[in-house]
PDB file of C-alpha atoms in Angstrom:
ATOM      1  CA  MET A   1      73.502 -20.206-121.001  1.00 48.00           C
ATOM      2  CA  SER A   2      72.948 -16.842-120.140  1.00 48.00           C
ATOM      3  CA  LYS A   3      76.638 -15.423-121.082  1.00 51.00           C
ATOM      4  CA  LEU A   4      75.812 -16.781-124.588  1.00 45.00           C
ATOM      5  CA  VAL A   5      72.573 -14.916-124.364  1.00 46.00           C
ATOM      6  CA  LYS A   6      74.746 -11.235-123.452  1.00 47.00           C
ATOM      7  CA  ARG A   7      77.860 -11.968-126.216  1.00 46.00           C
ATOM      8  CA  ILE A   8      74.735 -12.776-129.115  1.00 48.00           C
ATOM      9  CA  PRO A   9      73.256  -9.257-128.871  1.00 52.00           C
ATOM     10  CA  LEU A  10      76.713  -7.695-128.860  1.00 45.00           C
ATOM     11  CA  SER A  11      78.054  -9.560-132.103  1.00 46.00           C
ATOM     12  CA  PHE A  12      75.191  -8.179-133.980  1.00 45.00           C
ATOM     13  CA  LEU A  13      75.164  -4.545-132.709  1.00 40.00           C
ATOM     14  CA  ILE A  14      78.822  -5.146-133.717  1.00 46.00           C
ATOM     15  CA  LEU A  15      78.353  -6.619-137.327  1.00 43.00           C
ATOM     16  CA  ILE A  16      75.901  -4.010-137.759  1.00 44.00           C
ATOM     17  CA  LEU A  17      78.116  -1.326-136.916  1.00 43.00           C
ATOM     18  CA  LEU A  18      80.545  -2.799-139.343  1.00 43.00           C
ATOM     19  CA  VAL A  19      77.962  -3.315-142.301  1.00 44.00           C
ATOM     20  CA  THR A  20      76.722   0.467-141.782  1.00 44.00           C
ATOM     21  CA  SER A  21      80.055   2.093-141.674  1.00 45.00           C
ATOM     22  CA  GLY A  22      80.603   0.753-144.837  1.00 51.00           C
ATOM     23  CA  CYS A  23      77.897   2.123-146.620  1.00 54.00           C
ATOM     24  CA  SER A  24      78.023   5.732-145.555  1.00 66.00           C
ATOM     25  CA  ALA A  25      77.746   8.608-148.663  1.00 74.00           C
ATOM     26  CA  PRO A  26      81.218   9.020-150.690  1.00 79.00           C
ATOM     27  CA  LYS A  27      82.950  12.369-148.993  1.00 84.00           C
ATOM     28  CA  PRO A  28      83.684  15.032-152.811  1.00 83.00           C
ATOM     29  CA  ALA A  29      86.455  17.181-153.203  1.00 81.00           C
ATOM     30  CA  GLY A  30      85.943  20.974-152.513  1.00 86.00           C
ATOM     31  CA  LEU A  31      84.111  21.727-155.937  1.00 88.00           C
ATOM     32  CA  THR A  32      80.651  21.083-156.259  1.00 90.00           C
ATOM     33  CA  ASP A  33      79.624  18.956-159.096  1.00 91.00           C
ATOM     34  CA  GLN A  34      79.323  21.212-161.395  1.00 94.00           C
ATOM     35  CA  GLN A  35      82.652  22.266-160.766  1.00 95.00           C
ATOM     36  CA  VAL A  36      84.539  19.046-160.839  1.00 95.00           C
ATOM     37  CA  ALA A  37      82.643  18.449-164.421  1.00 96.00           C
ATOM     38  CA  SER A  38      83.714  21.769-165.633  1.00 96.00           C
ATOM     39  CA  THR A  39      87.453  21.096-164.877  1.00 97.00           C
ATOM     40  CA  THR A  40      87.344  17.633-166.567  1.00 97.00           C
ATOM     41  CA  GLU A  41      85.852  19.366-169.530  1.00 97.00           C
ATOM     42  CA  ASN A  42      88.579  21.814-169.740  1.00 97.00           C
ATOM     43  CA  ILE A  43      90.909  19.412-169.535  1.00 97.00           C
ATOM     44  CA  LEU A  44      89.460  17.075-172.435  1.00 97.00           C
ATOM     45  CA  LYS A  45      89.241  20.285-174.411  1.00 98.00           C
ATOM     46  CA  ALA A  46      92.658  21.509-173.982  1.00 98.00           C
ATOM     47  CA  ILE A  47      93.882  18.124-175.218  1.00 97.00           C
ATOM     48  CA  ASP A  48      91.797  18.491-178.066  1.00 96.00           C
ATOM     49  CA  ALA A  49      93.907  22.248-178.699  1.00 97.00           C
ATOM     50  CA  ASN A  50      96.836  20.989-177.868  1.00 97.00           C
ATOM     51  CA  ASP A  51      97.007  22.932-174.754  1.00 98.00           C
ATOM     52  CA  TYR A  52      99.542  22.118-172.638  1.00 98.00           C
ATOM     53  CA  GLN A  53      99.405  25.286-170.177  1.00 97.00           C
ATOM     54  CA  GLY A  54      95.229  24.790-170.256  1.00 97.00           C
ATOM     55  CA  PHE A  55      95.373  21.087-169.464  1.00 97.00           C
ATOM     56  CA  ILE A  56      97.330  21.172-165.927  1.00 97.00           C
ATOM     57  CA  GLN A  57      96.088  24.467-164.842  1.00 97.00           C
ATOM     58  CA  ASP A  58      94.121  23.033-162.657  1.00 97.00           C
ATOM     59  CA  PHE A  59      96.592  20.123-161.370  1.00 97.00           C
ATOM     60  CA  SER A  60      98.175  20.102-158.314  1.00 96.00           C
ATOM     61  CA  GLN A  61     102.283  20.661-158.042  1.00 96.00           C
ATOM     62  CA  LYS A  62     102.844  16.892-157.628  1.00 95.00           C
ATOM     63  CA  LEU A  63     100.571  15.913-160.574  1.00 95.00           C
ATOM     64  CA  ILE A  64     102.408  18.745-162.794  1.00 96.00           C
ATOM     65  CA  SER A  65     105.772  17.763-162.261  1.00 94.00           C
ATOM     66  CA  ALA A  66     104.962  13.759-163.208  1.00 92.00           C
ATOM     67  CA  PHE A  67     102.993  15.434-166.352  1.00 91.00           C
ATOM     68  CA  THR A  68     105.456  16.418-168.350  1.00 95.00           C
ATOM     69  CA  GLN A  69     104.831  18.323-171.675  1.00 96.00           C
ATOM     70  CA  ALA A  70     106.684  14.882-173.460  1.00 96.00           C
ATOM     71  CA  LYS A  71     104.246  12.657-171.638  1.00 95.00           C
ATOM     72  CA  PHE A  72     101.024  14.949-172.593  1.00 96.00           C
ATOM     73  CA  ASP A  73     101.838  14.678-176.481  1.00 97.00           C
ATOM     74  CA  SER A  74     102.351  11.445-175.953  1.00 94.00           C
ATOM     75  CA  MET A  75      99.203  10.783-174.149  1.00 94.00           C
ATOM     76  CA  ARG A  76      97.408  12.685-176.843  1.00 96.00           C
ATOM     77  CA  THR A  77      98.581  11.489-179.890  1.00 95.00           C
ATOM     78  CA  MET A  78      97.545   8.113-178.466  1.00 94.00           C
ATOM     79  CA  LEU A  79      93.980   9.479-177.552  1.00 95.00           C
ATOM     80  CA  GLN A  80      93.476  11.257-180.873  1.00 95.00           C
ATOM     81  CA  LYS A  81      94.664   7.641-182.713  1.00 95.00           C
ATOM     82  CA  THR A  82      92.272   5.989-181.130  1.00 95.00           C
ATOM     83  CA  SER A  83      89.371   7.782-179.619  1.00 96.00           C
ATOM     84  CA  GLY A  84      89.586  10.984-182.216  1.00 96.00           C
ATOM     85  CA  ASN A  85      88.473  14.108-180.766  1.00 96.00           C
ATOM     86  CA  TYR A  86      86.202  14.900-177.440  1.00 97.00           C
ATOM     87  CA  ALA A  87      82.411  15.782-178.217  1.00 97.00           C
ATOM     88  CA  SER A  88      80.610  15.458-175.180  1.00 97.00           C
ATOM     89  CA  LEU A  89      81.063  14.692-171.085  1.00 97.00           C
ATOM     90  CA  GLY A  90      78.256  12.563-169.336  1.00 96.00           C
ATOM     91  CA  SER A  91      77.542  12.653-165.447  1.00 95.00           C
ATOM     92  CA  PRO A  92      79.704  11.483-162.856  1.00 93.00           C
ATOM     93  CA  SER A  93      79.953   8.324-160.365  1.00 92.00           C
ATOM     94  CA  LEU A  94      81.525   9.274-157.581  1.00 91.00           C
ATOM     95  CA  SER A  95      83.691   7.072-154.417  1.00 89.00           C
ATOM     96  CA  ASP A  96      85.884   7.450-152.152  1.00 81.00           C
ATOM     97  CA  ASN A  97      89.125   5.874-151.958  1.00 83.00           C
ATOM     98  CA  GLN A  98      92.027   6.046-149.423  1.00 86.00           C
ATOM     99  CA  GLY A  99      91.309   9.691-148.650  1.00 89.00           C
ATOM    100  CA  TYR A 100      90.638  10.617-152.197  1.00 91.00           C
ATOM    101  CA  ALA A 101      87.305  11.622-154.261  1.00 92.00           C
ATOM    102  CA  VAL A 102      86.964   9.479-157.333  1.00 93.00           C
ATOM    103  CA  TYR A 103      85.176  11.038-160.106  1.00 94.00           C
ATOM    104  CA  ARG A 104      84.505   8.892-162.964  1.00 96.00           C
ATOM    105  CA  PHE A 105      82.788  10.195-166.307  1.00 97.00           C
ATOM    106  CA  PRO A 106      81.362   8.479-169.458  1.00 98.00           C
ATOM    107  CA  ALA A 107      82.676  10.656-172.475  1.00 97.00           C
ATOM    108  CA  LYS A 108      82.008  10.417-175.759  1.00 98.00           C
ATOM    109  CA  TYR A 109      84.247  10.595-178.484  1.00 97.00           C
ATOM    110  CA  ALA A 110      84.077  11.002-182.263  1.00 96.00           C
ATOM    111  CA  SER A 111      84.717   6.910-182.358  1.00 96.00           C
ATOM    112  CA  GLU A 112      83.805   5.280-179.013  1.00 97.00           C
ATOM    113  CA  THR A 113      82.946   5.887-175.114  1.00 97.00           C
ATOM    114  CA  VAL A 114      86.187   7.077-173.205  1.00 97.00           C
ATOM    115  CA  TYR A 115      85.904   6.363-169.494  1.00 97.00           C
ATOM    116  CA  ILE A 116      87.637   9.322-167.049  1.00 97.00           C
ATOM    117  CA  THR A 117      89.005   8.772-163.802  1.00 96.00           C
ATOM    118  CA  ILE A 118      89.663  12.246-162.280  1.00 96.00           C
ATOM    119  CA  THR A 119      90.605  12.441-158.455  1.00 94.00           C
ATOM    120  CA  PHE A 120      91.020  15.162-155.937  1.00 94.00           C
ATOM    121  CA  LEU A 121      91.631  14.804-152.095  1.00 92.00           C
ATOM    122  CA  VAL A 122      88.145  14.537-150.081  1.00 90.00           C
ATOM    123  CA  GLY A 123      87.328  18.244-149.739  1.00 90.00           C
ATOM    124  CA  GLY A 124      90.776  19.504-151.726  1.00 90.00           C
ATOM    125  CA  GLN A 125      90.436  21.606-155.300  1.00 95.00           C
ATOM    126  CA  LYS A 126      93.123  20.476-157.339  1.00 97.00           C
ATOM    127  CA  VAL A 127      93.189  17.701-159.257  1.00 97.00           C
ATOM    128  CA  GLU A 128      95.431  14.954-157.894  1.00 96.00           C
ATOM    129  CA  GLY A 129      95.152  11.895-160.687  1.00 95.00           C
ATOM    130  CA  LEU A 130      94.147  11.648-164.023  1.00 96.00           C
ATOM    131  CA  PHE A 131      93.350   8.718-165.938  1.00 95.00           C
ATOM    132  CA  PHE A 132      91.877   7.250-169.525  1.00 95.00           C
ATOM    133  CA  ASP A 133      89.925   3.718-170.108  1.00 95.00           C
ATOM    134  CA  SER A 134      88.287   2.631-173.233  1.00 95.00           C
ATOM    135  CA  THR A 135      88.565  -0.232-175.741  1.00 94.00           C
ATOM    136  CA  ASN A 136      90.327   0.946-178.322  1.00 93.00           C
ATOM    137  CA  LEU A 137      92.963   2.506-175.421  1.00 91.00           C
ATOM    138  CA  ARG A 138      93.241  -0.809-173.977  1.00 91.00           C
ATOM    139  CA  LYS A 139      94.160  -2.193-177.439  1.00 91.00           C
ATOM    140  CA  VAL A 140      97.201  -0.008-177.703  1.00 89.00           C
ATOM    141  CA  SER A 141      98.545   0.659-173.957  1.00 76.00           C
ATOM    142  CA  PRO A 142     101.749  -1.712-173.952  1.00 67.00           C
TER     143      PRO A 142
END
């Protein structure tokens, strides 16, 4: 009976440690929230201006290699047709995923709200990933 009593508190302690370790605050990029917002806004403005060099200026080398001029042109055309021109950027939410700081911004466009997900390595300063999501984009995406 005494062995059972000793195991219960130890099991309870392990459970508490597991639960609380998953509740820690997400780790940010190596930029301030304002810098992340500014980087995101520069990307959106570069898309509207058809400025590929401005679009990729804050990208990591890996992302630049993956995001060619042709892919930029295709994405820009689809975004403009479905959502219109960029208007303003809202406040982000931050989460972590396998070593990446993941920021999700609501962005107002002429026709709808588009959710922009932009990722950085935790502590990093270069954009590692970029994703656009909206009702209209989902309708036309293959």
